[in-house]
Tab-separated table of C-alpha atoms in Angstrom:
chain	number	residue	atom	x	y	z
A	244	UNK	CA	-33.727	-34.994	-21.499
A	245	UNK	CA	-35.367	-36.588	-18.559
A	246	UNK	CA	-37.265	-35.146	-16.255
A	247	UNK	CA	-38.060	-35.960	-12.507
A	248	UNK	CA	-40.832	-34.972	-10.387
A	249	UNK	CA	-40.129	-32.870	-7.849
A	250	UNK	CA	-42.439	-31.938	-4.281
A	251	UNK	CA	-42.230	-30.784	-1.043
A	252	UNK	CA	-44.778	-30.665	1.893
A	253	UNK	CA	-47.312	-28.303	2.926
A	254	UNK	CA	-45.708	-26.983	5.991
A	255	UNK	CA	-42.830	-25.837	2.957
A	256	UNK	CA	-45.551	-23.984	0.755
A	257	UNK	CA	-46.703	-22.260	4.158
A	258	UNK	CA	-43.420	-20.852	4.996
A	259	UNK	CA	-42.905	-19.631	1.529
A	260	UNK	CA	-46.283	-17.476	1.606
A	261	UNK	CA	-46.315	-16.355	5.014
A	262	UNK	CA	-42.980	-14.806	4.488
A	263	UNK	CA	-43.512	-13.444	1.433
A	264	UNK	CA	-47.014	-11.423	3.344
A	265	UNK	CA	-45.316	-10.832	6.610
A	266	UNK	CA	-42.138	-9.265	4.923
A	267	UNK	CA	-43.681	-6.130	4.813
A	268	UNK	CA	-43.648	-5.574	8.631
A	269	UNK	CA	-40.404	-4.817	8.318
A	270	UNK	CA	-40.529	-1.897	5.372
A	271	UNK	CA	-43.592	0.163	6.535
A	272	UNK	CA	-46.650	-1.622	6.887
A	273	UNK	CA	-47.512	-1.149	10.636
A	274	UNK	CA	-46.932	3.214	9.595
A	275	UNK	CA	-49.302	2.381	6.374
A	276	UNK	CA	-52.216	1.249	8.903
A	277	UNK	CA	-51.571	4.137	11.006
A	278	UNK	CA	-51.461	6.513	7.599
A	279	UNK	CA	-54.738	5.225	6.747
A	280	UNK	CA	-56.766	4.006	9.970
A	281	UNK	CA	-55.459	6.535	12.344
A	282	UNK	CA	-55.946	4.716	15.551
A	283	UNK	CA	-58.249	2.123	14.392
A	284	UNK	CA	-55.091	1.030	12.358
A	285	UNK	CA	-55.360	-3.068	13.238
A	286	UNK	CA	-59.436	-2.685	11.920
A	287	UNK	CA	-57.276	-2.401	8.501
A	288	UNK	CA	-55.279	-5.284	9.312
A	289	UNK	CA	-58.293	-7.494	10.438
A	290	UNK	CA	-60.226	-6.683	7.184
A	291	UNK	CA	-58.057	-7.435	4.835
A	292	UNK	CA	-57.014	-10.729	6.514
A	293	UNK	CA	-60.777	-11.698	6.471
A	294	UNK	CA	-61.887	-10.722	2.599
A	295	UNK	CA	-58.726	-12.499	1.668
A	296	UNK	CA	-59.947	-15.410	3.902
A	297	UNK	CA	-63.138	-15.155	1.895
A	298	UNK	CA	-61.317	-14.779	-1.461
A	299	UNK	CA	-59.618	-17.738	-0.991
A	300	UNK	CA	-62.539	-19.814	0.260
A	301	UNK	CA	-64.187	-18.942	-3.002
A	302	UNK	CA	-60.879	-20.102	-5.163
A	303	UNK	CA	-60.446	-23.218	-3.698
A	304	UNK	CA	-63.617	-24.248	-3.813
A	305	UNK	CA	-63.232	-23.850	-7.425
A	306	UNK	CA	-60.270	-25.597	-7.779
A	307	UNK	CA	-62.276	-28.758	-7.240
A	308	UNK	CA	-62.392	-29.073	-10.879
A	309	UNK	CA	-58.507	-28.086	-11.924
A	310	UNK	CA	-57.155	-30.477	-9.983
A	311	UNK	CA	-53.057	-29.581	-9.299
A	312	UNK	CA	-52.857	-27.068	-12.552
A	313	UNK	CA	-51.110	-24.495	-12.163
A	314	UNK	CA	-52.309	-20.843	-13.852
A	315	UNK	CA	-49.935	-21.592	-17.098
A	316	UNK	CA	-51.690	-24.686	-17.345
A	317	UNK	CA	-54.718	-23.704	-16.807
A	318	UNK	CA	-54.465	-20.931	-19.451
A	319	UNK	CA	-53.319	-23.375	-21.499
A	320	UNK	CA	-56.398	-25.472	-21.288
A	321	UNK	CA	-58.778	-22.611	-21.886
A	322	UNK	CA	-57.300	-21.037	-24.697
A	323	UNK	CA	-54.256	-22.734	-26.254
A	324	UNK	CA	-50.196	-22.004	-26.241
A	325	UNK	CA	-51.478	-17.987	-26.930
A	326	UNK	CA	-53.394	-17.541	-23.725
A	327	UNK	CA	-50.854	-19.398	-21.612
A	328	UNK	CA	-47.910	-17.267	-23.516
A	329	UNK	CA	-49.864	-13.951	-23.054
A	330	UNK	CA	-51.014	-14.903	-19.038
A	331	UNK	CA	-47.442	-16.159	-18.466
A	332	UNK	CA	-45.600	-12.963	-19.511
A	333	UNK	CA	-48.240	-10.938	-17.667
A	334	UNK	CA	-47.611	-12.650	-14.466
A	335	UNK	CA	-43.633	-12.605	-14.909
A	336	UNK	CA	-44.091	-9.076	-15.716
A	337	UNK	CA	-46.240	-8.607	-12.107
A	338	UNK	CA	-43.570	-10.441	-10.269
A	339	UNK	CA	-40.718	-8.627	-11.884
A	340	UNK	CA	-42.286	-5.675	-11.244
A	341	UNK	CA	-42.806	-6.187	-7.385
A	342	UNK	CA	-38.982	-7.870	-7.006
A	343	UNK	CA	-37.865	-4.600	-8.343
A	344	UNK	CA	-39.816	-2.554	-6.389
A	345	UNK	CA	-38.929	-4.371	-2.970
A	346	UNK	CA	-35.423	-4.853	-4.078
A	347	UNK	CA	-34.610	-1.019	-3.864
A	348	UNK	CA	-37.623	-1.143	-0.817
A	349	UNK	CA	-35.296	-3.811	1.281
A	350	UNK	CA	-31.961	-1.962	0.315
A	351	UNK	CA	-32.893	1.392	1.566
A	352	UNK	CA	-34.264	-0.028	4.958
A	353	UNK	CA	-30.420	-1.850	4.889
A	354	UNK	CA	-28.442	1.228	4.360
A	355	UNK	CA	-30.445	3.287	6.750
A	356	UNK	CA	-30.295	1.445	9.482
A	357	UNK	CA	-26.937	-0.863	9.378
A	358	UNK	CA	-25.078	0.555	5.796
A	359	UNK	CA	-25.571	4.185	6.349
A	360	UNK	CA	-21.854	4.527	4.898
A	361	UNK	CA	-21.990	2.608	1.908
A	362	UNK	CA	-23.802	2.982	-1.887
A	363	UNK	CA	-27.566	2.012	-2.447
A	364	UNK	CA	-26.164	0.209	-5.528
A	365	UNK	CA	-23.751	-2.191	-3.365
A	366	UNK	CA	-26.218	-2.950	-0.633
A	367	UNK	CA	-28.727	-3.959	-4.088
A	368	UNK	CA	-25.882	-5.805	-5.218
A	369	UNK	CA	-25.523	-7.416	-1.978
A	370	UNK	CA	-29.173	-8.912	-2.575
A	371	UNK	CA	-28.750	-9.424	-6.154
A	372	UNK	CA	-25.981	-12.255	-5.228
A	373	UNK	CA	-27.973	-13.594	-2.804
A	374	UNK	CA	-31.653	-14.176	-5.642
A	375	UNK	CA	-29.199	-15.869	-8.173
A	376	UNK	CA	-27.677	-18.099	-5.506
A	377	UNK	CA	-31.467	-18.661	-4.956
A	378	UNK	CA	-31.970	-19.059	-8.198
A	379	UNK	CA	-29.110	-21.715	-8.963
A	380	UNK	CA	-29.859	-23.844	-6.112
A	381	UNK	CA	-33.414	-23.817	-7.704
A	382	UNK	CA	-37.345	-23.631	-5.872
A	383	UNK	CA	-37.120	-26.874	-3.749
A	384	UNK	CA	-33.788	-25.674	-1.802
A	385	UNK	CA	-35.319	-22.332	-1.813
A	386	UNK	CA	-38.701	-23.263	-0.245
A	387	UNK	CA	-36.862	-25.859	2.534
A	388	UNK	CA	-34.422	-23.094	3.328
A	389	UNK	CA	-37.919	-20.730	3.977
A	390	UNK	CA	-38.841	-23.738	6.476
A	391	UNK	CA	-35.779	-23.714	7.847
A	392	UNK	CA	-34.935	-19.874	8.461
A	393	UNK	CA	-38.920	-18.276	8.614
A	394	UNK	CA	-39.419	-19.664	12.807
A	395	UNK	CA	-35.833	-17.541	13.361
A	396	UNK	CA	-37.546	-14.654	11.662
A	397	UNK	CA	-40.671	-15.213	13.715
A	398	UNK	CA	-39.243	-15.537	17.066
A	399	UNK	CA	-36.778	-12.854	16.414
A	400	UNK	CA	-40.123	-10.166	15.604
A	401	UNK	CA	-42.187	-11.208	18.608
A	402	UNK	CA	-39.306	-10.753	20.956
A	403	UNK	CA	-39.094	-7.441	19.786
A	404	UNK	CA	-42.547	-6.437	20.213
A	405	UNK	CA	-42.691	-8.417	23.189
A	406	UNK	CA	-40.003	-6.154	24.703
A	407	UNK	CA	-42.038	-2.800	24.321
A	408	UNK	CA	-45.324	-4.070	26.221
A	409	UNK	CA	-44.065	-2.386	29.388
A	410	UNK	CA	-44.459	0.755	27.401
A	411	UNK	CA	-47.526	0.189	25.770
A	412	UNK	CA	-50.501	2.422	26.091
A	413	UNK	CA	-54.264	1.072	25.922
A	414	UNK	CA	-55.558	5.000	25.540
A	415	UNK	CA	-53.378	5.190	21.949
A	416	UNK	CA	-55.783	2.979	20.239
A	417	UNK	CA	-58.471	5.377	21.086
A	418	UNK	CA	-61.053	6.691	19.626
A	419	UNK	CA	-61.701	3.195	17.813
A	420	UNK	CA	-62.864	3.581	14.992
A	421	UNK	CA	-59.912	6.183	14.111
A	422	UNK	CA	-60.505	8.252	11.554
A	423	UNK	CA	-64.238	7.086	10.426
A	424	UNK	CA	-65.423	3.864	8.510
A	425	UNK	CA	-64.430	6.071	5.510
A	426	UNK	CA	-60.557	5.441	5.712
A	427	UNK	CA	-60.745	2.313	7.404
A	428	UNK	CA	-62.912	0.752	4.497
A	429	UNK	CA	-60.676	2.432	1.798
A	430	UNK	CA	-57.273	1.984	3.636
A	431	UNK	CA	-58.793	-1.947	3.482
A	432	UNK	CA	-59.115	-2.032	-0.302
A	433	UNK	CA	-55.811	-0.394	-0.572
A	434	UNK	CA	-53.941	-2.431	1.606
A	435	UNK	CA	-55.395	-5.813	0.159
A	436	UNK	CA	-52.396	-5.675	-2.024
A	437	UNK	CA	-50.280	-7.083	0.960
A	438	UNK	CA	-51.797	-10.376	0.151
A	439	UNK	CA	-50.422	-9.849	-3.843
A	440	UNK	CA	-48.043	-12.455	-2.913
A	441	UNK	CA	-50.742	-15.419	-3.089
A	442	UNK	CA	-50.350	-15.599	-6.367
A	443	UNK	CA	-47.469	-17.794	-5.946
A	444	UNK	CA	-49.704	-20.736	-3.843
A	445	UNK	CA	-51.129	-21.157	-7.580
A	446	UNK	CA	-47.559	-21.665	-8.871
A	447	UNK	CA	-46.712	-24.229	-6.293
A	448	UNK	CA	-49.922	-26.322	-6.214
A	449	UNK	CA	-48.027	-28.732	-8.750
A	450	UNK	CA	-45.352	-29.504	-6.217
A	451	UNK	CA	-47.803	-30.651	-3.416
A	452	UNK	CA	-50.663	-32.640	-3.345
A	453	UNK	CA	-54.001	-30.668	-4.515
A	454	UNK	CA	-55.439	-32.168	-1.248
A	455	UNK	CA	-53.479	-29.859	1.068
A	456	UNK	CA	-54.497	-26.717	-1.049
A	457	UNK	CA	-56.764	-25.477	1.317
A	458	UNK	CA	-54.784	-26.223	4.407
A	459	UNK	CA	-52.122	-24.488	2.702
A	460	UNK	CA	-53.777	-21.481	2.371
A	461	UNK	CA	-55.862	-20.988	5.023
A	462	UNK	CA	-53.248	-21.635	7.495
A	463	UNK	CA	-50.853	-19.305	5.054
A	464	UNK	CA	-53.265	-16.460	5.570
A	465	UNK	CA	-54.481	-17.174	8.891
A	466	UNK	CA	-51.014	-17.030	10.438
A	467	UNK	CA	-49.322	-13.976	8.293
A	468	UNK	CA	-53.181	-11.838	9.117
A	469	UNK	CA	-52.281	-12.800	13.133
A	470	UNK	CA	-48.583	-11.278	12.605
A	471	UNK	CA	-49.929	-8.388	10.700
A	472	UNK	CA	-52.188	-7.666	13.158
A	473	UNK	CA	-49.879	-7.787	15.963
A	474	UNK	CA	-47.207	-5.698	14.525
A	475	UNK	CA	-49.600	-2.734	13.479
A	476	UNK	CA	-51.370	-3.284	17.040
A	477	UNK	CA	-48.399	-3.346	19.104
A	478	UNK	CA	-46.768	-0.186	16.806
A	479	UNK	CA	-50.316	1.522	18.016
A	480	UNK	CA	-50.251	0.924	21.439
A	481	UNK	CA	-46.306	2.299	21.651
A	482	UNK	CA	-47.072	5.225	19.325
A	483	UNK	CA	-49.724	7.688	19.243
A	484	UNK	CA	-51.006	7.410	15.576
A	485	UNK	CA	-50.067	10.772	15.117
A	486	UNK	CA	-46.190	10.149	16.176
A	487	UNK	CA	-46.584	6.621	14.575
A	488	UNK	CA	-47.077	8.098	11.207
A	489	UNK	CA	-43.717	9.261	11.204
A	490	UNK	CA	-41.875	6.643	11.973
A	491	UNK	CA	-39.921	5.285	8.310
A	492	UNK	CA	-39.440	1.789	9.983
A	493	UNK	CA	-41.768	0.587	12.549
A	494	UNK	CA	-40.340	-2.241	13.924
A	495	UNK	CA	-37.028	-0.750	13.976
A	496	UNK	CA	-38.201	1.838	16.231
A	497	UNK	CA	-39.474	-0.330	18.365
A	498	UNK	CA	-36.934	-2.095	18.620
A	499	UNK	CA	-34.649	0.925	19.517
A	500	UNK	CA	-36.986	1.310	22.567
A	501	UNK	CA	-36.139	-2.216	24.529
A	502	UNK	CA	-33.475	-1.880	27.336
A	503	UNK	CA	-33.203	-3.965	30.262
A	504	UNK	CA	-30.498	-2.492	32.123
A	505	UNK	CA	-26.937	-3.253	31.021
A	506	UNK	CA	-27.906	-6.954	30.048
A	507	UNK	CA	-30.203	-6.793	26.921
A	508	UNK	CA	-29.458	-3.848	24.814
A	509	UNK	CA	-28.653	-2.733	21.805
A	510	UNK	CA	-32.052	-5.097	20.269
A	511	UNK	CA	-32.465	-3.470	17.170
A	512	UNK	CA	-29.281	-5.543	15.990
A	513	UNK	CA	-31.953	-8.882	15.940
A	514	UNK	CA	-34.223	-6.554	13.759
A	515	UNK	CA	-31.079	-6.165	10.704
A	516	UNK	CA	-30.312	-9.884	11.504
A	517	UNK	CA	-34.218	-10.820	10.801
A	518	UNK	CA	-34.961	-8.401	8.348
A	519	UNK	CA	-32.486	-9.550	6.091
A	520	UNK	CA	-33.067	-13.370	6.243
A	521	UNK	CA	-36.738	-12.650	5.716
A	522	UNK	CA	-36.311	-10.085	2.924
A	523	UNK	CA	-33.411	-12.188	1.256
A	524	UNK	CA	-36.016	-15.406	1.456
A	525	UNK	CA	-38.066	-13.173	-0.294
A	526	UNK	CA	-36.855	-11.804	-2.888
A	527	UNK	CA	-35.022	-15.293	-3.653
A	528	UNK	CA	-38.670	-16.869	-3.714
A	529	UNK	CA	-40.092	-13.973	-6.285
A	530	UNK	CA	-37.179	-14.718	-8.358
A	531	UNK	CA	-36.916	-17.945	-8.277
A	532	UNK	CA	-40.186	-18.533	-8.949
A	533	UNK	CA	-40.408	-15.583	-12.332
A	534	UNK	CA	-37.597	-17.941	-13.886
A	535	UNK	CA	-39.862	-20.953	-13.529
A	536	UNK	CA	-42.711	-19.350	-15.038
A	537	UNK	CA	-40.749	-17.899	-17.849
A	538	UNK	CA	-39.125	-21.324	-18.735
A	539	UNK	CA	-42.500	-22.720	-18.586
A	540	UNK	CA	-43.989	-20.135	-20.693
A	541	UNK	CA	-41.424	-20.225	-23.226
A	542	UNK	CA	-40.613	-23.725	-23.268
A	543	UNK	CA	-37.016	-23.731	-22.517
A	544	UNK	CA	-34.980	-26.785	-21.824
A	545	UNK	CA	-33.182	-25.132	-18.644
A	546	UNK	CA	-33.449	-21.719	-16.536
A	547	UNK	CA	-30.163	-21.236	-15.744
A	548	UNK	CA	-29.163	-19.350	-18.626
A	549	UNK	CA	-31.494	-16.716	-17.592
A	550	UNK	CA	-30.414	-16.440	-14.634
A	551	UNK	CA	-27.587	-13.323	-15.086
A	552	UNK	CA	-29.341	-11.708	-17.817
A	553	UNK	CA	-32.851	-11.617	-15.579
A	554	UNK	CA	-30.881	-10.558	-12.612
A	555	UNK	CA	-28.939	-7.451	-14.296
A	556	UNK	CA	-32.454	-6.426	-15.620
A	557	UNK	CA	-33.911	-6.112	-12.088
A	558	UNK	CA	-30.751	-4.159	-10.749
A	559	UNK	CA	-30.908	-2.089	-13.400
A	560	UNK	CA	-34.473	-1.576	-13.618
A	561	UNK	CA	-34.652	-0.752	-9.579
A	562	UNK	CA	-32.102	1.770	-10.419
A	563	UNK	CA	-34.054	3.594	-12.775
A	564	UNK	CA	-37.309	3.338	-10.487
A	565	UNK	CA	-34.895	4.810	-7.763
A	566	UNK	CA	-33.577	7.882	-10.020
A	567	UNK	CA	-37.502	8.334	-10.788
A	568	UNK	CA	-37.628	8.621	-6.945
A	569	UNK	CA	-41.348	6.700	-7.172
A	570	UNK	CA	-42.652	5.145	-4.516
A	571	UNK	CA	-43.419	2.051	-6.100
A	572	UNK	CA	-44.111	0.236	-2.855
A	573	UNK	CA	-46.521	2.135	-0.716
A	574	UNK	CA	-48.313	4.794	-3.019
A	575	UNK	CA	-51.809	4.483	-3.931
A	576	UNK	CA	-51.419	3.775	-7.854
A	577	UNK	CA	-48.569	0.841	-6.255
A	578	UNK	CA	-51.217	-0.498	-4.140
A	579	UNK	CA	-53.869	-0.927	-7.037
A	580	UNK	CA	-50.957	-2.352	-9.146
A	581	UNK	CA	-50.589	-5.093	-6.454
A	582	UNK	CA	-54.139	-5.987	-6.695
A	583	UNK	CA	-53.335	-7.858	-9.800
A	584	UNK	CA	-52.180	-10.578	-7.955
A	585	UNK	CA	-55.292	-11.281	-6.393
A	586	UNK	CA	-57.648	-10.506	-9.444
A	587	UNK	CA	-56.006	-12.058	-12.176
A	588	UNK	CA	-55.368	-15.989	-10.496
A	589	UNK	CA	-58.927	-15.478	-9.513
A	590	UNK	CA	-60.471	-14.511	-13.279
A	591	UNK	CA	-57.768	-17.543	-14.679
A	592	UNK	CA	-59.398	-20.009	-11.731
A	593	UNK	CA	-63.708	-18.825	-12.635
A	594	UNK	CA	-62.184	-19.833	-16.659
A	595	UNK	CA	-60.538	-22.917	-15.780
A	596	UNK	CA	-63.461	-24.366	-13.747
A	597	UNK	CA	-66.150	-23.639	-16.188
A	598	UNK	CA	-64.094	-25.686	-18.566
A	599	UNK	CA	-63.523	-28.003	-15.781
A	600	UNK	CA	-59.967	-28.097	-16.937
A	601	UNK	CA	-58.539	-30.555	-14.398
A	602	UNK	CA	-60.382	-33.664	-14.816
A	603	UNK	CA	-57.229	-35.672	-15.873
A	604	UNK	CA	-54.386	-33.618	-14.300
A	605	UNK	CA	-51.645	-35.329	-12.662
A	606	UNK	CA	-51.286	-34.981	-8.377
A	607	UNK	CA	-48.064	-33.888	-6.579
A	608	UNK	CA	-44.885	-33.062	-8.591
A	609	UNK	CA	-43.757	-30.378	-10.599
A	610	UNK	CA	-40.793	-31.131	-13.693
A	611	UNK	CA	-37.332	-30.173	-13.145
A	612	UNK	CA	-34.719	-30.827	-15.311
């Protein structure tokens, strides 16, 4: 069958990873800096933002010698089919793991705050149709549909926060450094898992020219750190850390708090309206995205036949994780289980440029049917 070679730009690939790391404003993440800075909260946000800066300054420097390889690829070149089967079902594994996890994550936020009435299970459902029309429509729609929808997302978060400066208190961020360098520096290794989603720049390299990689990621990073930072600083300076704590959805609080007299009210309707693009985008990405690697890993002809069976798994699987009543999103052992996507494209990268794996890799296009 022939095969074409598809791309899209860098200002695409950006959109794709900065909402799949600013997502998490809108589950808990803003609390999570509170839980574990106190009132030096943003110091967690800052730190992780800079050692991923410095993570990925040290992987793309060695990417100078993989050219546009992906991580199957590169497996492949270090240790045969084996390797790249073995890598590829770990990473589909990771992935499947975290779209489960944030799938019952995103549906509880829904039904609590707009689908209080109806089943966990139809609200999940709800999202399941959504990731296979994702999936159908296949990763270039996806990614131009992230461009497309992620600045509505954006705008629709800072007007939020924007409306609660009037009630903002500078003396809430106080004492500074919070609860010691002690829980700042381990709520920063911690919370480096909510740059996990990275792992999917590695995936897309193929589709854009290895030139951009860097601009890619630093701008990735650089803008989804500045949003992170400004959600958990502007959920500080509303709430005392000790009230903030407390709060099950940050931003939706916040958003509960705007009223300008009988003309704006009513706000946190803009907060379902952007959560759910953004989560949706999401979760359609993650999805997306496992069904490419696990064609590629298996060598299958077409996806699409995955597609239903792959999606039922996930429901079912959230279900289970649900009746467990695990917090598979923001515990500690969660946390550490997101790491992997920041450790293991790194150890596959330090391989791959030893061997120098790239030197006659192809630029700019990945293979669709």
């Amino acid at each position: 069958m022939m095969k074409t070679r598809m791309t899209f730009g860098s200002w695409e690939a950006i959109t794709v990873l900065v909402n799949s790391i600013f997502v998490q404003v809108f589950l808990s993440f803003p609390r999570d800096m509170a839980a574990y800075g106190g009132s030096a909260g943003w110091m967690v946000s800052l730190i992780i933002t800079v050692v991923v800066l410095i993570y990925f300054s040290i992987s793309s420097a060695l990417y100078e010698n993989i050219g546009s390889l992906d991580l199957l690829d590169i497996s492949e070149r270090v240790g045969g089919r084996v390797l790249k089967i073995i890598v590829g079902f770990l990473i589909t594994a990771f992935l499947f793991f975290e779209l489960t996890a944030f799938l019952g994550g995103f549906s509880q936020v829904l039904k609590m705050i707009s689908l209080d009435k109806s089943p966990l299970g139809f609200v999940e459902i709800l999202f399941l149709i959504g990731i296979i029309a994702c999936a159908y429509f296949g990763i270039e729609a996806v990614v131009r549909i992230n461009a497309f929808l992620l600045p509505v997302v954006i705008v629709g978060f800072l007007l939020i926060t924007a409306g609660v400066i009037p009630q903002m208190d500078i003396n809430n961020i106080f004492p500074v450094m919070g609860e010691g360098y002690g829980s700042i520096a381990m709520g920063s290794l911690y919370k480096l898992s909510a740059y996990s989603s990275i792992i999917i720049l590695f995936f897309m390299i193929p589709f854009f020219k290895k030139k951009y990689i860097k601009r890619v990621g630093y701008m990735s990073i650089l803008i989804s750190g500045l949003l992170l930072l400004w959600a958990t600083l502007s959920f500080l300076l509303l709430y005392p850390y000790q009230i903030a704590v407390d709060n099950k959805i940050p931003v939706f609080q916040m958003a509960k708090h705007i009223e300008f007299g009988s003309f704006l009210q009513r706000i946190e309707s803009v907060f379902v309206l952007i959560c759910s693009i953004s989560s949706l985008l999401y979760l359609g990405v993650v999805f997306t995205f496992i069904l490419h690697i696990m064609q590629k890993t298996l060598g299958l002809k077409k996806s699409k036949p995955i597609i239903l069976p792959m999606a039922v798994i996930s429901l079912t699987v959230s279900d289970i994780l649900k009746r467990m009543d695990a917090d598979m999103v923001n515990s500690k052992t969660a946390n550490m289980i997101w790491l992997t996507g920041l450790v293991l494209p790194l150890i596959i990268i330090i391989f791959g440029a030893c061997k120098k794996v790239g030197k006659k890799s192809a630029e700019g296009g990945g293979e669709i049917d």
